[in-house]
């Protein structure tokens, strides 16, 4: 049955990795943009309270992201193979974006991967609808160095504007490395001025350390800072 849960209502329900990560961040008090999750989403069936939930998170522009159950396990990952649609605005556009997310279950790439991973069962699609952040800067953060594996390094990559250009590899980010005491030990800037000031770096490090102490010490997180300087957490896995 298709139904909607807010992030605060998610406890141990199967909602997929993205939704579960956002719910954990919310439960641990980190600043997450308002969002809801459509469970067992269908391309031809929308919950009766969809519009009400959309209005409740502020209406306007939202991000619509897949959160498929079983998409990220110990031996498999569908990262990047399911749809994410940004800047979706209005009731009809929201419905179309949900349909696109659900139908990406059967995309050529996802189907081929499921065929390769013969032990995978059916993958059920949940869909996250989250208020967009008008991002001044965005990026990714790792609580351990993903290249060297060092657990005493916290890595931040930042770009101006939305973080999708970084995730897709279109833009080279500013790169920051912090030690176990959150002191900056290395930075590589793409321009003459750092995208992140010291206060932003400190806020990112503190939020990540708090999340890692409550969730798991090894986290891959996405974040955005809006035009007023407020930090939001968009994903944790």
mmCIF file of C-alpha atoms in Angstrom:
data_model
loop_
_atom_site.group_PDB
_atom_site.id
_atom_site.type_symbol
_atom_site.label_atom_id
_atom_site.label_comp_id
_atom_site.label_asym_id
_atom_site.label_seq_id
_atom_site.Cartn_x
_atom_site.Cartn_y
_atom_site.Cartn_z
ATOM 1 C CA UNK A 1 0.000 0.000 0.000
ATOM 2 C CA UNK A 2 1.281 3.452 -0.920
ATOM 3 C CA UNK A 3 1.525 5.778 2.079
ATOM 4 C CA UNK A 4 3.487 8.762 3.332
ATOM 5 C CA UNK A 5 5.685 9.156 6.411
ATOM 6 C CA UNK A 6 7.455 12.269 7.607
ATOM 7 C CA UNK A 7 11.108 11.867 8.601
ATOM 8 C CA UNK A 8 10.114 12.135 12.266
ATOM 9 C CA UNK A 9 7.668 9.223 11.857
ATOM 10 C CA UNK A 10 10.306 6.833 10.506
ATOM 11 C CA UNK A 11 11.604 4.372 13.081
ATOM 12 C CA UNK A 12 12.355 0.863 11.838
ATOM 13 C CA UNK A 13 10.167 0.805 8.724
ATOM 14 C CA UNK A 14 11.847 -0.296 5.478
ATOM 15 C CA UNK A 15 12.215 3.001 3.599
ATOM 16 C CA UNK A 16 15.487 2.589 1.686
ATOM 17 C CA UNK A 17 18.915 3.986 2.440
ATOM 18 C CA UNK A 18 18.402 7.667 1.594
ATOM 19 C CA UNK A 19 15.230 8.041 3.638
ATOM 20 C CA UNK A 20 16.638 6.050 6.558
ATOM 21 C CA UNK A 21 19.778 8.196 6.620
ATOM 22 C CA UNK A 22 17.770 11.422 6.633
ATOM 23 C CA UNK A 23 15.540 10.097 9.401
ATOM 24 C CA UNK A 24 18.577 9.220 11.527
ATOM 25 C CA UNK A 25 20.058 12.677 11.021
ATOM 26 C CA UNK A 26 16.725 14.212 12.025
ATOM 27 C CA UNK A 27 16.418 12.013 15.124
ATOM 28 C CA UNK A 28 19.939 13.022 16.167
ATOM 29 C CA UNK A 29 19.084 16.718 15.940
ATOM 30 C CA UNK A 30 20.971 17.712 12.797
ATOM 31 C CA UNK A 31 19.467 20.368 10.532
ATOM 32 C CA UNK A 32 17.701 18.548 7.667
ATOM 33 C CA UNK A 33 15.375 20.281 5.169
ATOM 34 C CA UNK A 34 11.727 19.287 5.713
ATOM 35 C CA UNK A 35 10.878 16.102 3.823
ATOM 36 C CA UNK A 36 8.510 13.175 3.554
ATOM 37 C CA UNK A 37 8.803 9.673 2.135
ATOM 38 C CA UNK A 38 6.362 7.834 -0.105
ATOM 39 C CA UNK A 39 6.464 4.130 0.773
ATOM 40 C CA UNK A 40 5.971 1.513 -1.924
ATOM 41 C CA UNK A 41 5.610 4.240 -4.552
ATOM 42 C CA UNK A 42 3.711 3.323 -7.721
ATOM 43 C CA UNK A 43 3.674 5.077 -11.112
ATOM 44 C CA UNK A 44 -0.117 5.051 -11.285
ATOM 45 C CA UNK A 45 -1.091 5.463 -7.622
ATOM 46 C CA UNK A 46 -0.602 8.552 -5.483
ATOM 47 C CA UNK A 47 -1.455 8.877 -1.773
ATOM 48 C CA UNK A 48 -4.561 10.941 -1.103
ATOM 49 C CA UNK A 49 -2.579 13.209 1.225
ATOM 50 C CA UNK A 50 0.287 13.876 -1.212
ATOM 51 C CA UNK A 51 -0.656 17.510 -1.859
ATOM 52 C CA UNK A 52 -1.166 18.168 1.857
ATOM 53 C CA UNK A 53 2.305 16.828 2.684
ATOM 54 C CA UNK A 54 3.822 18.879 -0.144
ATOM 55 C CA UNK A 55 2.170 22.008 1.269
ATOM 56 C CA UNK A 56 3.296 21.087 4.796
ATOM 57 C CA UNK A 57 6.992 21.213 3.828
ATOM 58 C CA UNK A 58 6.447 24.632 2.296
ATOM 59 C CA UNK A 59 5.438 23.863 -1.283
ATOM 60 C CA UNK A 60 7.675 25.558 -3.822
ATOM 61 C CA UNK A 61 10.754 23.803 -5.173
ATOM 62 C CA UNK A 62 11.575 20.307 -3.950
ATOM 63 C CA UNK A 63 14.054 17.551 -4.723
ATOM 64 C CA UNK A 64 12.548 14.168 -5.575
ATOM 65 C CA UNK A 65 14.944 11.283 -4.949
ATOM 66 C CA UNK A 66 14.755 7.519 -5.162
ATOM 67 C CA UNK A 67 15.205 5.595 -1.911
ATOM 68 C CA UNK A 68 14.877 2.031 -3.102
ATOM 69 C CA UNK A 69 14.783 -0.753 -0.536
ATOM 70 C CA UNK A 70 17.789 -2.952 -1.173
ATOM 71 C CA UNK A 71 19.623 -0.458 -3.388
ATOM 72 C CA UNK A 72 22.717 -0.331 -1.152
ATOM 73 C CA UNK A 73 23.789 -3.529 0.566
ATOM 74 C CA UNK A 74 27.087 -4.992 1.649
ATOM 75 C CA UNK A 75 27.781 -6.465 -1.770
ATOM 76 C CA UNK A 76 25.810 -4.205 -4.088
ATOM 77 C CA UNK A 77 25.148 -0.536 -4.776
ATOM 78 C CA UNK A 78 22.752 1.112 -7.210
ATOM 79 C CA UNK A 79 24.285 4.553 -6.596
ATOM 80 C CA UNK A 80 23.524 6.870 -9.505
ATOM 81 C CA UNK A 81 21.330 4.377 -11.345
ATOM 82 C CA UNK A 82 17.995 5.655 -10.058
ATOM 83 C CA UNK A 83 16.471 9.076 -10.690
ATOM 84 C CA UNK A 84 16.954 12.294 -8.743
ATOM 85 C CA UNK A 85 14.984 15.297 -9.989
ATOM 86 C CA UNK A 86 15.751 18.756 -8.623
ATOM 87 C CA UNK A 87 13.774 22.011 -8.573
ATOM 88 C CA UNK A 88 10.414 20.299 -8.947
ATOM 89 C CA UNK A 89 7.609 22.800 -8.372
ATOM 90 C CA UNK A 90 3.846 22.340 -8.296
ATOM 91 C CA UNK A 91 1.459 19.428 -7.826
ATOM 92 C CA UNK A 92 1.564 18.076 -11.378
ATOM 93 C CA UNK A 93 5.338 18.398 -11.692
ATOM 94 C CA UNK A 94 5.671 16.541 -8.384
ATOM 95 C CA UNK A 95 3.568 13.643 -9.676
ATOM 96 C CA UNK A 96 5.605 13.433 -12.868
ATOM 97 C CA UNK A 97 8.872 13.390 -10.901
ATOM 98 C CA UNK A 98 7.567 10.594 -8.669
ATOM 99 C CA UNK A 99 6.625 8.563 -11.739
ATOM 100 C CA UNK A 100 10.096 9.125 -13.221
ATOM 101 C CA UNK A 101 11.724 7.911 -9.988
ATOM 102 C CA UNK A 102 9.598 4.767 -9.853
ATOM 103 C CA UNK A 103 10.103 3.982 -13.516
ATOM 104 C CA UNK A 104 13.875 4.234 -13.102
ATOM 105 C CA UNK A 105 13.607 0.866 -11.329
ATOM 106 C CA UNK A 106 13.351 -0.604 -14.815
ATOM 107 C CA UNK A 107 15.975 1.538 -16.537
ATOM 108 C CA UNK A 108 18.500 -0.261 -18.716
ATOM 109 C CA UNK A 109 21.340 0.387 -16.245
ATOM 110 C CA UNK A 110 19.393 -0.761 -13.201
ATOM 111 C CA UNK A 111 18.048 -3.842 -14.981
ATOM 112 C CA UNK A 112 21.523 -4.823 -16.175
ATOM 113 C CA UNK A 113 22.924 -4.434 -12.663
ATOM 114 C CA UNK A 114 20.147 -6.517 -11.136
ATOM 115 C CA UNK A 115 20.902 -9.208 -13.721
ATOM 116 C CA UNK A 116 24.585 -9.196 -12.766
ATOM 117 C CA UNK A 117 23.735 -9.428 -9.064
ATOM 118 C CA UNK A 118 21.806 -12.663 -9.321
ATOM 119 C CA UNK A 119 21.174 -12.878 -5.577
ATOM 120 C CA UNK A 120 19.216 -9.625 -5.484
ATOM 121 C CA UNK A 121 15.492 -9.970 -4.952
ATOM 122 C CA UNK A 122 12.829 -7.503 -6.004
ATOM 123 C CA UNK A 123 13.764 -3.885 -5.308
ATOM 124 C CA UNK A 124 10.904 -1.784 -3.950
ATOM 125 C CA UNK A 125 10.929 1.952 -4.589
ATOM 126 C CA UNK A 126 10.350 4.541 -1.914
ATOM 127 C CA UNK A 127 10.589 8.205 -2.896
ATOM 128 C CA UNK A 128 11.913 11.105 -0.817
ATOM 129 C CA UNK A 129 10.392 14.547 -1.404
ATOM 130 C CA UNK A 130 12.501 17.239 0.250
ATOM 131 C CA UNK A 131 12.449 21.015 0.229
ATOM 132 C CA UNK A 132 15.214 22.411 -1.981
ATOM 133 C CA UNK A 133 17.961 24.494 -0.409
ATOM 134 C CA UNK A 134 18.850 27.691 -2.287
ATOM 135 C CA UNK A 135 22.497 26.759 -2.024
ATOM 136 C CA UNK A 136 25.345 29.224 -1.865
ATOM 137 C CA UNK A 137 27.713 26.258 -1.490
ATOM 138 C CA UNK A 138 27.294 22.511 -1.308
ATOM 139 C CA UNK A 139 29.322 19.352 -1.332
ATOM 140 C CA UNK A 140 30.231 16.060 0.258
ATOM 141 C CA UNK A 141 31.953 15.112 3.489
ATOM 142 C CA UNK A 142 33.655 11.885 4.537
ATOM 143 C CA UNK A 143 34.403 11.057 8.169
ATOM 144 C CA UNK A 144 37.367 8.973 6.970
ATOM 145 C CA UNK A 145 39.596 9.568 3.960
ATOM 146 C CA UNK A 146 37.989 7.567 1.093
ATOM 147 C CA UNK A 147 41.299 7.433 -0.795
ATOM 148 C CA UNK A 148 43.800 6.479 1.915
ATOM 149 C CA UNK A 149 41.356 4.958 4.409
ATOM 150 C CA UNK A 150 42.786 7.063 7.235
ATOM 151 C CA UNK A 151 40.271 7.322 10.074
ATOM 152 C CA UNK A 152 42.042 10.358 11.564
ATOM 153 C CA UNK A 153 41.140 12.539 8.580
ATOM 154 C CA UNK A 154 37.831 14.246 7.858
ATOM 155 C CA UNK A 155 37.438 15.214 4.190
ATOM 156 C CA UNK A 156 35.270 18.055 2.844
ATOM 157 C CA UNK A 157 34.773 18.821 -0.857
ATOM 158 C CA UNK A 158 32.856 22.005 -1.695
ATOM 159 C CA UNK A 159 31.530 23.731 -4.810
ATOM 160 C CA UNK A 160 29.573 26.916 -5.337
ATOM 161 C CA UNK A 161 25.828 26.448 -5.835
ATOM 162 C CA UNK A 162 24.194 23.020 -5.949
ATOM 163 C CA UNK A 163 26.247 19.924 -5.201
ATOM 164 C CA UNK A 164 24.995 17.868 -8.162
ATOM 165 C CA UNK A 165 27.785 19.243 -10.370
ATOM 166 C CA UNK A 166 30.308 17.851 -7.890
ATOM 167 C CA UNK A 167 28.605 14.470 -7.590
ATOM 168 C CA UNK A 168 28.462 14.144 -11.392
ATOM 169 C CA UNK A 169 32.122 15.138 -11.764
ATOM 170 C CA UNK A 170 31.385 18.260 -13.812
ATOM 171 C CA UNK A 171 33.145 20.637 -11.415
ATOM 172 C CA UNK A 172 36.422 20.392 -9.485
ATOM 173 C CA UNK A 173 35.781 21.189 -5.817
ATOM 174 C CA UNK A 174 37.708 22.997 -3.146
ATOM 175 C CA UNK A 175 39.212 20.237 -1.004
ATOM 176 C CA UNK A 176 39.785 20.395 2.753
ATOM 177 C CA UNK A 177 41.347 17.850 5.121
ATOM 178 C CA UNK A 178 40.930 18.075 8.894
ATOM 179 C CA UNK A 179 42.665 16.126 11.630
ATOM 180 C CA UNK A 180 41.057 14.363 14.572
ATOM 181 C CA UNK A 181 40.837 17.700 16.444
ATOM 182 C CA UNK A 182 39.070 19.332 13.463
ATOM 183 C CA UNK A 183 42.123 21.424 12.621
ATOM 184 C CA UNK A 184 42.678 22.138 8.929
ATOM 185 C CA UNK A 185 45.835 20.317 7.826
ATOM 186 C CA UNK A 186 45.523 20.611 4.054
ATOM 187 C CA UNK A 187 43.462 22.511 1.496
ATOM 188 C CA UNK A 188 43.371 22.661 -2.294
ATOM 189 C CA UNK A 189 41.443 25.620 -3.709
ATOM 190 C CA UNK A 190 40.189 25.922 -7.268
ATOM 191 C CA UNK A 191 40.097 29.735 -7.181
ATOM 192 C CA UNK A 192 41.727 32.609 -5.402
ATOM 193 C CA UNK A 193 39.227 32.573 -2.543
ATOM 194 C CA UNK A 194 38.102 29.646 -0.421
ATOM 195 C CA UNK A 195 34.492 28.606 -0.971
ATOM 196 C CA UNK A 196 34.179 27.790 2.746
ATOM 197 C CA UNK A 197 35.179 30.164 5.530
ATOM 198 C CA UNK A 198 36.440 28.953 8.875
ATOM 199 C CA UNK A 199 33.027 29.059 10.545
ATOM 200 C CA UNK A 200 31.487 26.900 7.807
ATOM 201 C CA UNK A 201 34.316 24.354 8.060
ATOM 202 C CA UNK A 202 33.868 24.203 11.826
ATOM 203 C CA UNK A 203 30.080 23.750 11.527
ATOM 204 C CA UNK A 204 30.503 20.946 9.006
ATOM 205 C CA UNK A 205 33.097 19.172 11.117
ATOM 206 C CA UNK A 206 31.014 19.442 14.295
ATOM 207 C CA UNK A 207 27.851 18.147 12.605
ATOM 208 C CA UNK A 208 29.692 15.246 11.014
ATOM 209 C CA UNK A 209 31.426 14.268 14.256
ATOM 210 C CA UNK A 210 28.096 14.378 16.102
ATOM 211 C CA UNK A 211 26.451 12.189 13.466
ATOM 212 C CA UNK A 212 29.355 9.735 13.404
ATOM 213 C CA UNK A 213 29.263 9.308 17.164
ATOM 214 C CA UNK A 214 25.552 8.449 17.050
ATOM 215 C CA UNK A 215 25.242 6.542 13.764
ATOM 216 C CA UNK A 216 28.461 4.978 12.482
ATOM 217 C CA UNK A 217 32.051 6.264 12.542
ATOM 218 C CA UNK A 218 32.320 5.950 8.754
ATOM 219 C CA UNK A 219 29.896 8.278 7.002
ATOM 220 C CA UNK A 220 29.544 9.712 3.499
ATOM 221 C CA UNK A 221 27.415 12.865 3.831
ATOM 222 C CA UNK A 222 25.971 15.508 1.510
ATOM 223 C CA UNK A 223 25.338 19.063 2.687
ATOM 224 C CA UNK A 224 24.368 22.529 1.501
ATOM 225 C CA UNK A 225 24.744 26.058 2.886
ATOM 226 C CA UNK A 226 21.994 28.467 1.880
ATOM 227 C CA UNK A 227 22.270 32.137 0.941
ATOM 228 C CA UNK A 228 21.941 33.204 4.581
ATOM 229 C CA UNK A 229 24.745 30.889 5.711
ATOM 230 C CA UNK A 230 22.570 28.188 7.300
ATOM 231 C CA UNK A 231 23.932 24.630 7.041
ATOM 232 C CA UNK A 232 21.629 21.775 5.992
ATOM 233 C CA UNK A 233 22.370 18.049 5.788
ATOM 234 C CA UNK A 234 20.952 16.358 2.699
ATOM 235 C CA UNK A 235 22.110 12.758 2.928
ATOM 236 C CA UNK A 236 24.094 10.335 5.082
ATOM 237 C CA UNK A 237 25.098 6.788 4.297
#
